[in-house]
Amino acid sequence: MTAALPMTVIAGYLGAGKTTLVNHLLRNAEGRRICVLVNDFGEIAIDAELIEAREGDSLTLANGCVCCSIGGDLFRALSRVLDRVPRPDHLVIEASGVAEPARIAEVARAEPELSPGAIVVLCDAETLAERLAEPLLARTLGEQIAAADLLLLNKCDSVPPEPLEALEGLLRQLNETAAIKRVTFAAASVEELLAEPARHTPRDQSATQSHEALYERWSWESGRAHPVDKVEEALAALPDGLLRLKGLLVSDDRASAWEIQSTGSRPTVTRRRVPPSASPGLRLVAIALRGKLQRDVLDRRLAGLEQEELV
Amino acid sequence: MSETKVFAARKIVTMDPRRPVASHVAVRDGRILAVGAAAEVSAWGDFPLDSRFADKVLLPGFVEGHAHVLAGAMWRYLYVGYHDRQDPKGATHPGLTDIELVIERLRQAEAALPDAQTPLIAWGFDPIFLTGERLNRHHLDGVSASRPIAVVHSNFHLLTANTAALSLAQYDPGTQIVGVALEDDGHPHGELREFAAMFPVMRRLGIDFGALARSAEGIRAYGEVARRCGVTTVTDLIADLEDGDVRQLLEITGEASFPVRLVPALNGHAAPAYETAERALALKHLSTEKLRLGAVKLLTDGSIQGFTAQVNWPGYFKGPDHGIWNMAPEQLYDTVDNLNGEDIQLHIHVNGDKAIDMALDALERTLGHHRRPDHRHMLQHCQMAGSAQFRRMKALGVGVNLFANHLYYFGDQHRDITLGPDRARGIDACASALEHGVPLAIHSDAPVTPMGPLFTAWCAVNRQTASGDVLGEAERISVDQALQAVTLGAAHSLKMDDEVGSIEVGKRADFAVLEEDPTACAPEALKDIAVHATVLGGEATAP
């Protein structure tokens, strides 16, 4: 009997870097014949000279790797991989952005011809906190993170160290045991990633906590369009603990608009096109871990801005 | 030019308000030449009279706007469901209302198998309707200790296997796999839940729903299932439609004996949106009289009875919320925008009210800049839609295909378990849809529930559950409205209302031939009317 085929699952929301990681794995396979099941080939960036054959829903590379499309039928895709002669050395499944990776990974525990590798979940450091606070996504993303054996915090080059630590704290709250690694361009060590073991116990999908309870949200809305430099001044040194601050300022004549963004202590303010439906004024939203949000400081800053205008 | 002929009937219910009732219909080149009294029809000339339906009632051929080829293909396996069901050959398989009857049916089938190895596979089983002990491997071991047996549940998300089948998958005592149910002593119970746990058994027993749905035998059986309940236009509301599949569909639907027009919708999840759009446009041009291509199906959430629908506050009544998304919100927005931008019709699966909100958001965004005055985008199932959502549908020009059969099959469960009495009264709100001016169709989602437009209409008219309770009297619609929803309404949902759905001059001569007049019988008797035959393109279809 042939040895069981090790299977690793890559998950993460849209834009977290799953495809970048798949490309990275295929380029750095170093002699391993990896078979990757992807949702679509569209973004698989393989130099033409490395492609040996393209046939229907599979792509064979010169280095021995294969990339196959799931095409909406995981049963068929997985059966075909197991029927391949010779068997690949390692199977990697790229889950869709809203998939529950634990459900997919479980098949490697159930199927005798597969052996379970890690669930690798990518998180976009720039947007993670915001995504987790979106009511439509909170549970799905929280479950993805909770299911991980390895969490890759991606795009770390574009986020300052302080919020990165806060994000790691956030990930730790959602998943007590997974290894957490900071990466850029999803460039993780291929050897480590494929060798990362799965948890020994089955994942209980029914035990999901409410992730919305982990955050606090603060918002501010004013019909008055303060001068942009005053707004910048008021937000210059933000209180600690904020994961994300975001806002829009639209001038009284609706001729100009500015976007305010911050993942650290100092916001960046950029001119942007005036959104068609936006009315004049200032709108701000901030997210922090529960208990870490200094509402009073933020309220005071903004109230000060309003007062100043009146004088 | 083919010969012109005239069908005489006891009564012809046309669904055309200008001429609601007639006695004769003349047919030429597969289309309707004239409808009316004998004298009006013969004004076109003296044509041969076909009186084989002289004592029958003709309606426009029914249009099933949401069903799947598996409704035919699954009959390769043994049916063990709770409700009576007719197979493609016309035999009725009586519903099995307790476990003993299920076991007995399995025993008979087992004894009839030619050799000792062939696995025994059954489908349609639904424990939700059965009281007493849950079906387990011991029951099935009593049928055979050596032959692998698998009973696939009606929702396709569960199966129950015997010990022989479990051993093939190496599910031993002490197995710890999510989805492999265990007995108190740690032995596998036999029930396997969801993809991961089911995969090893399905693979070893050769159960492959995808392959079944693309088999020629399955497609032909599907045509027969449709024909037997008076359907002349039937959807296959999610299909991969690869080149080979399309070649085969063109061949099979091109056969004179294939008794229905088939309308498959392309799976919008198998490729990036721009590729799906390109594919859908290319497919559209391959359409024929009997194979209509070009629409795309998208899925948002799961099902209410599976607790996987996305439900707004206050959530599920009893039981856990396992709401899933099949597509990320942003991806849905992007996909809907891409496809609407190419003027491709969308059928969007939504069950829970949160999913309905999301689909409407996606449509609102795209229709803001890609205006398509007659886009015909449809929300499919749309079971929890409330008044505010119907108003949004109206404003956006979106139609709805409601899952009326759910009222009967799952209405009691929605009242007692999933949604609670209040919201259960409002599910599949046909009257609200009409009241708000939203184009309405109703469907069976076969094989999830049996196909049968007269039954579907009965559900929308009576809103009676399996236990006999009436669920939301205020949402009842009239018999005429319900018949409209399974003919012209469903035809409209497929952009085929200029061709089928009513008996009018110029339209295709597709008829359902009934033993009784549904507009004259008691509304409670609608479901009991027998279908005698169908006519497709002027020709009586035959098995």
PDB file of N, CA, C and O in Angstrom, chain A residues 72-134:
ATOM      1  N   GLY A  72     -15.728  23.848  -8.193  1.00  0.00           N
ATOM      2  CA  GLY A  72     -17.008  23.731  -7.501  1.00  0.00           C
ATOM      3  C   GLY A  72     -17.347  22.313  -7.062  1.00  0.00           C
ATOM      4  O   GLY A  72     -18.400  22.086  -6.489  1.00  0.00           O
ATOM      5  N   ASP A  73     -16.469  21.335  -7.339  1.00  0.00           N
ATOM      6  CA  ASP A  73     -16.771  19.950  -6.967  1.00  0.00           C
ATOM      7  C   ASP A  73     -15.553  19.344  -6.278  1.00  0.00           C
ATOM      8  O   ASP A  73     -14.697  18.721  -6.903  1.00  0.00           O
ATOM      9  N   LEU A  74     -15.468  19.544  -4.967  1.00  0.00           N
ATOM     10  CA  LEU A  74     -14.305  19.077  -4.197  1.00  0.00           C
ATOM     11  C   LEU A  74     -14.224  17.557  -4.200  1.00  0.00           C
ATOM     12  O   LEU A  74     -13.138  16.991  -4.215  1.00  0.00           O
ATOM     13  N   PHE A  75     -15.379  16.901  -4.212  1.00  0.00           N
ATOM     14  CA  PHE A  75     -15.396  15.436  -4.243  1.00  0.00           C
ATOM     15  C   PHE A  75     -14.629  14.928  -5.466  1.00  0.00           C
ATOM     16  O   PHE A  75     -13.735  14.091  -5.364  1.00  0.00           O
ATOM     17  N   ARG A  76     -14.966  15.482  -6.622  1.00  0.00           N
ATOM     18  CA  ARG A  76     -14.333  15.045  -7.858  1.00  0.00           C
ATOM     19  C   ARG A  76     -12.847  15.399  -7.866  1.00  0.00           C
ATOM     20  O   ARG A  76     -12.001  14.590  -8.226  1.00  0.00           O
ATOM     21  N   ALA A  77     -12.534  16.639  -7.447  1.00  0.00           N
ATOM     22  CA  ALA A  77     -11.144  17.091  -7.474  1.00  0.00           C
ATOM     23  C   ALA A  77     -10.270  16.211  -6.583  1.00  0.00           C
ATOM     24  O   ALA A  77      -9.176  15.796  -6.969  1.00  0.00           O
ATOM     25  N   LEU A  78     -10.774  15.905  -5.416  1.00  0.00           N
ATOM     26  CA  LEU A  78     -10.007  15.115  -4.453  1.00  0.00           C
ATOM     27  C   LEU A  78      -9.861  13.662  -4.938  1.00  0.00           C
ATOM     28  O   LEU A  78      -8.792  13.051  -4.822  1.00  0.00           O
ATOM     29  N   SER A  79     -10.946  13.109  -5.494  1.00  0.00           N
ATOM     30  CA  SER A  79     -10.880  11.744  -6.020  1.00  0.00           C
ATOM     31  C   SER A  79      -9.817  11.651  -7.107  1.00  0.00           C
ATOM     32  O   SER A  79      -9.057  10.689  -7.181  1.00  0.00           O
ATOM     33  N   ARG A  80      -9.769  12.676  -7.965  1.00  0.00           N
ATOM     34  CA  ARG A  80      -8.806  12.644  -9.069  1.00  0.00           C
ATOM     35  C   ARG A  80      -7.373  12.707  -8.565  1.00  0.00           C
ATOM     36  O   ARG A  80      -6.487  12.075  -9.120  1.00  0.00           O
ATOM     37  N   VAL A  81      -7.146  13.479  -7.494  1.00  0.00           N
ATOM     38  CA  VAL A  81      -5.792  13.551  -6.932  1.00  0.00           C
ATOM     39  C   VAL A  81      -5.389  12.180  -6.407  1.00  0.00           C
ATOM     40  O   VAL A  81      -4.279  11.705  -6.648  1.00  0.00           O
ATOM     41  N   LEU A  82      -6.301  11.520  -5.709  1.00  0.00           N
ATOM     42  CA  LEU A  82      -5.980  10.213  -5.129  1.00  0.00           C
ATOM     43  C   LEU A  82      -5.777   9.151  -6.208  1.00  0.00           C
ATOM     44  O   LEU A  82      -5.090   8.157  -5.992  1.00  0.00           O
ATOM     45  N   ASP A  83      -6.378   9.378  -7.380  1.00  0.00           N
ATOM     46  CA  ASP A  83      -6.235   8.414  -8.473  1.00  0.00           C
ATOM     47  C   ASP A  83      -4.986   8.687  -9.318  1.00  0.00           C
ATOM     48  O   ASP A  83      -4.678   7.924 -10.233  1.00  0.00           O
ATOM     49  N   ARG A  84      -4.298   9.793  -9.060  1.00  0.00           N
ATOM     50  CA  ARG A  84      -3.127  10.156  -9.877  1.00  0.00           C
ATOM     51  C   ARG A  84      -2.013   9.136  -9.721  1.00  0.00           C
ATOM     52  O   ARG A  84      -1.707   8.696  -8.621  1.00  0.00           O
ATOM     53  N   VAL A  85      -1.394   8.788 -10.858  1.00  0.00           N
ATOM     54  CA  VAL A  85      -0.225   7.902 -10.822  1.00  0.00           C
ATOM     55  C   VAL A  85       0.920   8.657 -11.492  1.00  0.00           C
ATOM     56  O   VAL A  85       0.783   9.053 -12.650  1.00  0.00           O
ATOM     57  N   PRO A  86       2.071   8.840 -10.822  1.00  0.00           N
ATOM     58  CA  PRO A  86       2.268   8.532  -9.407  1.00  0.00           C
ATOM     59  C   PRO A  86       1.599   9.558  -8.507  1.00  0.00           C
ATOM     60  O   PRO A  86       1.299  10.667  -8.946  1.00  0.00           O
ATOM     61  N   ARG A  87       1.390   9.198  -7.280  1.00  0.00           N
ATOM     62  CA  ARG A  87       0.838  10.121  -6.293  1.00  0.00           C
ATOM     63  C   ARG A  87       1.794  11.278  -6.078  1.00  0.00           C
ATOM     64  O   ARG A  87       2.999  11.071  -6.031  1.00  0.00           O
ATOM     65  N   PRO A  88       1.278  12.495  -5.892  1.00  0.00           N
ATOM     66  CA  PRO A  88       2.165  13.605  -5.519  1.00  0.00           C
ATOM     67  C   PRO A  88       2.769  13.379  -4.124  1.00  0.00           C
ATOM     68  O   PRO A  88       2.334  12.488  -3.398  1.00  0.00           O
ATOM     69  N   ASP A  89       3.776  14.198  -3.775  1.00  0.00           N
ATOM     70  CA  ASP A  89       4.395  14.079  -2.455  1.00  0.00           C
ATOM     71  C   ASP A  89       3.565  14.781  -1.386  1.00  0.00           C
ATOM     72  O   ASP A  89       3.610  14.425  -0.212  1.00  0.00           O
ATOM     73  N   HIS A  90       2.877  15.839  -1.816  1.00  0.00           N
ATOM     74  CA  HIS A  90       2.120  16.627  -0.839  1.00  0.00           C
ATOM     75  C   HIS A  90       0.913  17.254  -1.529  1.00  0.00           C
ATOM     76  O   HIS A  90       1.000  17.677  -2.666  1.00  0.00           O
ATOM     77  N   LEU A  91      -0.203  17.272  -0.824  1.00  0.00           N
ATOM     78  CA  LEU A  91      -1.404  17.901  -1.376  1.00  0.00           C
ATOM     79  C   LEU A  91      -1.690  19.185  -0.603  1.00  0.00           C
ATOM     80  O   LEU A  91      -1.655  19.195   0.633  1.00  0.00           O
ATOM     81  N   VAL A  92      -1.931  20.271  -1.341  1.00  0.00           N
ATOM     82  CA  VAL A  92      -2.296  21.538  -0.707  1.00  0.00           C
ATOM     83  C   VAL A  92      -3.654  21.950  -1.262  1.00  0.00           C
ATOM     84  O   VAL A  92      -3.854  21.966  -2.480  1.00  0.00           O
ATOM     85  N   ILE A  93      -4.613  22.237  -0.381  1.00  0.00           N
ATOM     86  CA  ILE A  93      -5.931  22.691  -0.845  1.00  0.00           C
ATOM     87  C   ILE A  93      -6.094  24.162  -0.485  1.00  0.00           C
ATOM     88  O   ILE A  93      -5.954  24.554   0.677  1.00  0.00           O
ATOM     89  N   GLU A  94      -6.346  24.974  -1.499  1.00  0.00           N
ATOM     90  CA  GLU A  94      -6.621  26.381  -1.253  1.00  0.00           C
ATOM     91  C   GLU A  94      -8.132  26.532  -1.064  1.00  0.00           C
ATOM     92  O   GLU A  94      -8.908  26.313  -1.992  1.00  0.00           O
ATOM     93  N   ALA A  95      -8.542  26.874   0.158  1.00  0.00           N
ATOM     94  CA  ALA A  95      -9.971  27.013   0.437  1.00  0.00           C
ATOM     95  C   ALA A  95     -10.461  28.367  -0.078  1.00  0.00           C
ATOM     96  O   ALA A  95      -9.674  29.291  -0.229  1.00  0.00           O
ATOM     97  N   SER A  96     -11.767  28.483  -0.311  1.00  0.00           N
ATOM     98  CA  SER A  96     -12.313  29.765  -0.744  1.00  0.00           C
ATOM     99  C   SER A  96     -12.290  30.734   0.442  1.00  0.00           C
ATOM    100  O   SER A  96     -12.120  30.332   1.584  1.00  0.00           O
ATOM    101  N   GLY A  97     -12.462  32.016   0.145  1.00  0.00           N
ATOM    102  CA  GLY A  97     -12.350  33.055   1.167  1.00  0.00           C
ATOM    103  C   GLY A  97     -13.311  32.916   2.330  1.00  0.00           C
ATOM    104  O   GLY A  97     -13.049  33.418   3.418  1.00  0.00           O
ATOM    105  N   VAL A  98     -14.427  32.226   2.119  1.00  0.00           N
ATOM    106  CA  VAL A  98     -15.398  32.090   3.199  1.00  0.00           C
ATOM    107  C   VAL A  98     -15.586  30.641   3.643  1.00  0.00           C
ATOM    108  O   VAL A  98     -16.498  30.323   4.384  1.00  0.00           O
ATOM    109  N   ALA A  99     -14.684  29.773   3.178  1.00  0.00           N
ATOM    110  CA  ALA A  99     -14.799  28.360   3.536  1.00  0.00           C
ATOM    111  C   ALA A  99     -14.488  28.166   5.012  1.00  0.00           C
ATOM    112  O   ALA A  99     -13.847  28.999   5.638  1.00  0.00           O
ATOM    113  N   GLU A 100     -14.971  27.069   5.567  1.00  0.00           N
ATOM    114  CA  GLU A 100     -14.585  26.670   6.913  1.00  0.00           C
ATOM    115  C   GLU A 100     -13.462  25.653   6.751  1.00  0.00           C
ATOM    116  O   GLU A 100     -13.719  24.490   6.445  1.00  0.00           O
ATOM    117  N   PRO A 101     -12.204  26.073   6.936  1.00  0.00           N
ATOM    118  CA  PRO A 101     -11.085  25.174   6.635  1.00  0.00           C
ATOM    119  C   PRO A 101     -11.106  23.904   7.475  1.00  0.00           C
ATOM    120  O   PRO A 101     -10.659  22.852   7.026  1.00  0.00           O
ATOM    121  N   ALA A 102     -11.667  23.982   8.699  1.00  0.00           N
ATOM    122  CA  ALA A 102     -11.688  22.787   9.550  1.00  0.00           C
ATOM    123  C   ALA A 102     -12.501  21.669   8.898  1.00  0.00           C
ATOM    124  O   ALA A 102     -12.154  20.498   8.986  1.00  0.00           O
ATOM    125  N   ARG A 103     -13.582  22.055   8.220  1.00  0.00           N
ATOM    126  CA  ARG A 103     -14.407  21.042   7.559  1.00  0.00           C
ATOM    127  C   ARG A 103     -13.643  20.350   6.445  1.00  0.00           C
ATOM    128  O   ARG A 103     -13.791  19.152   6.222  1.00  0.00           O
ATOM    129  N   ILE A 104     -12.867  21.139   5.696  1.00  0.00           N
ATOM    130  CA  ILE A 104     -12.104  20.555   4.591  1.00  0.00           C
ATOM    131  C   ILE A 104     -10.976  19.692   5.152  1.00  0.00           C
ATOM    132  O   ILE A 104     -10.753  18.572   4.711  1.00  0.00           O
ATOM    133  N   ALA A 105     -10.270  20.213   6.151  1.00  0.00           N
ATOM    134  CA  ALA A 105      -9.118  19.503   6.704  1.00  0.00           C
ATOM    135  C   ALA A 105      -9.532  18.154   7.296  1.00  0.00           C
ATOM    136  O   ALA A 105      -8.761  17.203   7.295  1.00  0.00           O
ATOM    137  N   GLU A 106     -10.758  18.084   7.775  1.00  0.00           N
ATOM    138  CA  GLU A 106     -11.221  16.866   8.422  1.00  0.00           C
ATOM    139  C   GLU A 106     -11.170  15.664   7.474  1.00  0.00           C
ATOM    140  O   GLU A 106     -11.023  14.521   7.923  1.00  0.00           O
ATOM    141  N   VAL A 107     -11.266  15.929   6.177  1.00  0.00           N
ATOM    142  CA  VAL A 107     -11.270  14.815   5.226  1.00  0.00           C
ATOM    143  C   VAL A 107      -9.929  14.078   5.267  1.00  0.00           C
ATOM    144  O   VAL A 107      -9.864  12.874   5.023  1.00  0.00           O
ATOM    145  N   ALA A 108      -8.854  14.786   5.612  1.00  0.00           N
ATOM    146  CA  ALA A 108      -7.541  14.127   5.690  1.00  0.00           C
ATOM    147  C   ALA A 108      -7.462  13.211   6.914  1.00  0.00           C
ATOM    148  O   ALA A 108      -6.645  12.304   6.967  1.00  0.00           O
ATOM    149  N   ARG A 109      -8.289  13.455   7.910  1.00  0.00           N
ATOM    150  CA  ARG A 109      -8.346  12.564   9.081  1.00  0.00           C
ATOM    151  C   ARG A 109      -9.244  11.365   8.783  1.00  0.00           C
ATOM    152  O   ARG A 109      -9.032  10.278   9.303  1.00  0.00           O
ATOM    153  N   ALA A 110     -10.271  11.605   7.950  1.00  0.00           N
ATOM    154  CA  ALA A 110     -11.251  10.562   7.659  1.00  0.00           C
ATOM    155  C   ALA A 110     -10.738   9.581   6.599  1.00  0.00           C
ATOM    156  O   ALA A 110     -10.920   8.382   6.726  1.00  0.00           O
ATOM    157  N   GLU A 111     -10.115  10.115   5.553  1.00  0.00           N
ATOM    158  CA  GLU A 111      -9.712   9.290   4.410  1.00  0.00           C
ATOM    159  C   GLU A 111      -8.386   8.577   4.702  1.00  0.00           C
ATOM    160  O   GLU A 111      -7.373   9.231   4.920  1.00  0.00           O
ATOM    161  N   PRO A 112      -8.398   7.233   4.696  1.00  0.00           N
ATOM    162  CA  PRO A 112      -7.181   6.486   5.046  1.00  0.00           C
ATOM    163  C   PRO A 112      -6.001   6.796   4.123  1.00  0.00           C
ATOM    164  O   PRO A 112      -4.863   6.652   4.541  1.00  0.00           O
ATOM    165  N   GLU A 113      -6.272   7.191   2.892  1.00  0.00           N
ATOM    166  CA  GLU A 113      -5.174   7.452   1.959  1.00  0.00           C
ATOM    167  C   GLU A 113      -4.616   8.863   2.078  1.00  0.00           C
ATOM    168  O   GLU A 113      -3.747   9.266   1.308  1.00  0.00           O
ATOM    169  N   LEU A 114      -5.146   9.648   3.016  1.00  0.00           N
ATOM    170  CA  LEU A 114      -4.613  10.987   3.266  1.00  0.00           C
ATOM    171  C   LEU A 114      -4.090  11.047   4.692  1.00  0.00           C
ATOM    172  O   LEU A 114      -4.570  10.322   5.568  1.00  0.00           O
ATOM    173  N   SER A 115      -3.111  11.933   4.924  1.00  0.00           N
ATOM    174  CA  SER A 115      -2.717  12.173   6.314  1.00  0.00           C
ATOM    175  C   SER A 115      -2.774  13.671   6.577  1.00  0.00           C
ATOM    176  O   SER A 115      -2.416  14.475   5.722  1.00  0.00           O
ATOM    177  N   PRO A 116      -3.265  14.057   7.757  1.00  0.00           N
ATOM    178  CA  PRO A 116      -3.518  15.473   8.000  1.00  0.00           C
ATOM    179  C   PRO A 116      -2.250  16.278   8.249  1.00  0.00           C
ATOM    180  O   PRO A 116      -1.444  15.930   9.097  1.00  0.00           O
ATOM    181  N   GLY A 117      -2.081  17.356   7.468  1.00  0.00           N
ATOM    182  CA  GLY A 117      -1.064  18.370   7.739  1.00  0.00           C
ATOM    183  C   GLY A 117      -1.759  19.553   8.389  1.00  0.00           C
ATOM    184  O   GLY A 117      -2.873  19.417   8.910  1.00  0.00           O
ATOM    185  N   ALA A 118      -1.130  20.703   8.315  1.00  0.00           N
ATOM    186  CA  ALA A 118      -1.653  21.857   9.041  1.00  0.00           C
ATOM    187  C   ALA A 118      -2.776  22.578   8.291  1.00  0.00           C
ATOM    188  O   ALA A 118      -2.908  22.455   7.080  1.00  0.00           O
ATOM    189  N   ILE A 119      -3.550  23.315   9.066  1.00  0.00           N
ATOM    190  CA  ILE A 119      -4.427  24.343   8.492  1.00  0.00           C
ATOM    191  C   ILE A 119      -3.662  25.656   8.630  1.00  0.00           C
ATOM    192  O   ILE A 119      -3.307  26.062   9.739  1.00  0.00           O
ATOM    193  N   VAL A 120      -3.366  26.279   7.483  1.00  0.00           N
ATOM    194  CA  VAL A 120      -2.620  27.531   7.487  1.00  0.00           C
ATOM    195  C   VAL A 120      -3.603  28.645   7.154  1.00  0.00           C
ATOM    196  O   VAL A 120      -4.263  28.601   6.118  1.00  0.00           O
ATOM    197  N   VAL A 121      -3.743  29.598   8.046  1.00  0.00           N
ATOM    198  CA  VAL A 121      -4.685  30.685   7.778  1.00  0.00           C
ATOM    199  C   VAL A 121      -3.914  31.998   7.645  1.00  0.00           C
ATOM    200  O   VAL A 121      -3.140  32.370   8.520  1.00  0.00           O
ATOM    201  N   LEU A 122      -4.115  32.640   6.499  1.00  0.00           N
ATOM    202  CA  LEU A 122      -3.472  33.928   6.235  1.00  0.00           C
ATOM    203  C   LEU A 122      -4.376  35.057   6.715  1.00  0.00           C
ATOM    204  O   LEU A 122      -5.599  35.013   6.522  1.00  0.00           O
ATOM    205  N   CYS A 123      -3.769  36.077   7.313  1.00  0.00           N
ATOM    206  CA  CYS A 123      -4.526  37.250   7.726  1.00  0.00           C
ATOM    207  C   CYS A 123      -3.828  38.481   7.171  1.00  0.00           C
ATOM    208  O   CYS A 123      -2.603  38.581   7.236  1.00  0.00           O
ATOM    209  N   ASP A 124      -4.610  39.391   6.637  1.00  0.00           N
ATOM    210  CA  ASP A 124      -4.069  40.636   6.106  1.00  0.00           C
ATOM    211  C   ASP A 124      -3.951  41.622   7.268  1.00  0.00           C
ATOM    212  O   ASP A 124      -4.957  42.075   7.822  1.00  0.00           O
ATOM    213  N   ALA A 125      -2.690  41.939   7.644  1.00  0.00           N
ATOM    214  CA  ALA A 125      -2.469  42.797   8.815  1.00  0.00           C
ATOM    215  C   ALA A 125      -3.131  44.171   8.643  1.00  0.00           C
ATOM    216  O   ALA A 125      -3.555  44.780   9.621  1.00  0.00           O
ATOM    217  N   GLU A 126      -3.242  44.618   7.401  1.00  0.00           N
ATOM    218  CA  GLU A 126      -3.806  45.950   7.165  1.00  0.00           C
ATOM    219  C   GLU A 126      -5.304  46.011   7.456  1.00  0.00           C
ATOM    220  O   GLU A 126      -5.816  47.034   7.877  1.00  0.00           O
ATOM    221  N   THR A 127      -5.990  44.920   7.192  1.00  0.00           N
ATOM    222  CA  THR A 127      -7.457  44.989   7.251  1.00  0.00           C
ATOM    223  C   THR A 127      -8.080  44.062   8.292  1.00  0.00           C
ATOM    224  O   THR A 127      -9.293  44.100   8.494  1.00  0.00           O
ATOM    225  N   LEU A 128      -7.277  43.227   8.929  1.00  0.00           N
ATOM    226  CA  LEU A 128      -7.828  42.177   9.798  1.00  0.00           C
ATOM    227  C   LEU A 128      -8.816  42.695  10.850  1.00  0.00           C
ATOM    228  O   LEU A 128      -9.933  42.183  10.969  1.00  0.00           O
ATOM    229  N   ALA A 129      -8.395  43.734  11.569  1.00  0.00           N
ATOM    230  CA  ALA A 129      -9.233  44.213  12.670  1.00  0.00           C
ATOM    231  C   ALA A 129     -10.583  44.698  12.149  1.00  0.00           C
ATOM    232  O   ALA A 129     -11.640  44.399  12.717  1.00  0.00           O
ATOM    233  N   GLU A 130     -10.516  45.381  11.026  1.00  0.00           N
ATOM    234  CA  GLU A 130     -11.737  45.928  10.440  1.00  0.00           C
ATOM    235  C   GLU A 130     -12.675  44.820   9.965  1.00  0.00           C
ATOM    236  O   GLU A 130     -13.876  44.843  10.213  1.00  0.00           O
ATOM    237  N   ARG A 131     -12.090  43.825   9.287  1.00  0.00           N
ATOM    238  CA  ARG A 131     -12.881  42.680   8.809  1.00  0.00           C
ATOM    239  C   ARG A 131     -13.586  41.975   9.972  1.00  0.00           C
ATOM    240  O   ARG A 131     -14.743  41.604   9.877  1.00  0.00           O
ATOM    241  N   LEU A 132     -12.834  41.791  11.038  1.00  0.00           N
ATOM    242  CA  LEU A 132     -13.396  41.048  12.165  1.00  0.00           C
ATOM    243  C   LEU A 132     -14.525  41.812  12.837  1.00  0.00           C
ATOM    244  O   LEU A 132     -15.324  41.240  13.568  1.00  0.00           O
ATOM    245  N   ALA A 133     -14.587  43.101  12.600  1.00  0.00           N
ATOM    246  CA  ALA A 133     -15.652  43.886  13.209  1.00  0.00           C
ATOM    247  C   ALA A 133     -16.869  43.996  12.299  1.00  0.00           C
ATOM    248  O   ALA A 133     -17.891  44.553  12.676  1.00  0.00           O
ATOM    249  N   GLU A 134     -16.767  43.454  11.069  1.00  0.00           N
ATOM    250  CA  GLU A 134     -17.918  43.513  10.156  1.00  0.00           C
ATOM    251  C   GLU A 134     -18.902  42.414  10.534  1.00  0.00           C
ATOM    252  O   GLU A 134     -18.538  41.239  10.564  1.00  0.00           O
TER     253      GLU A 134
END
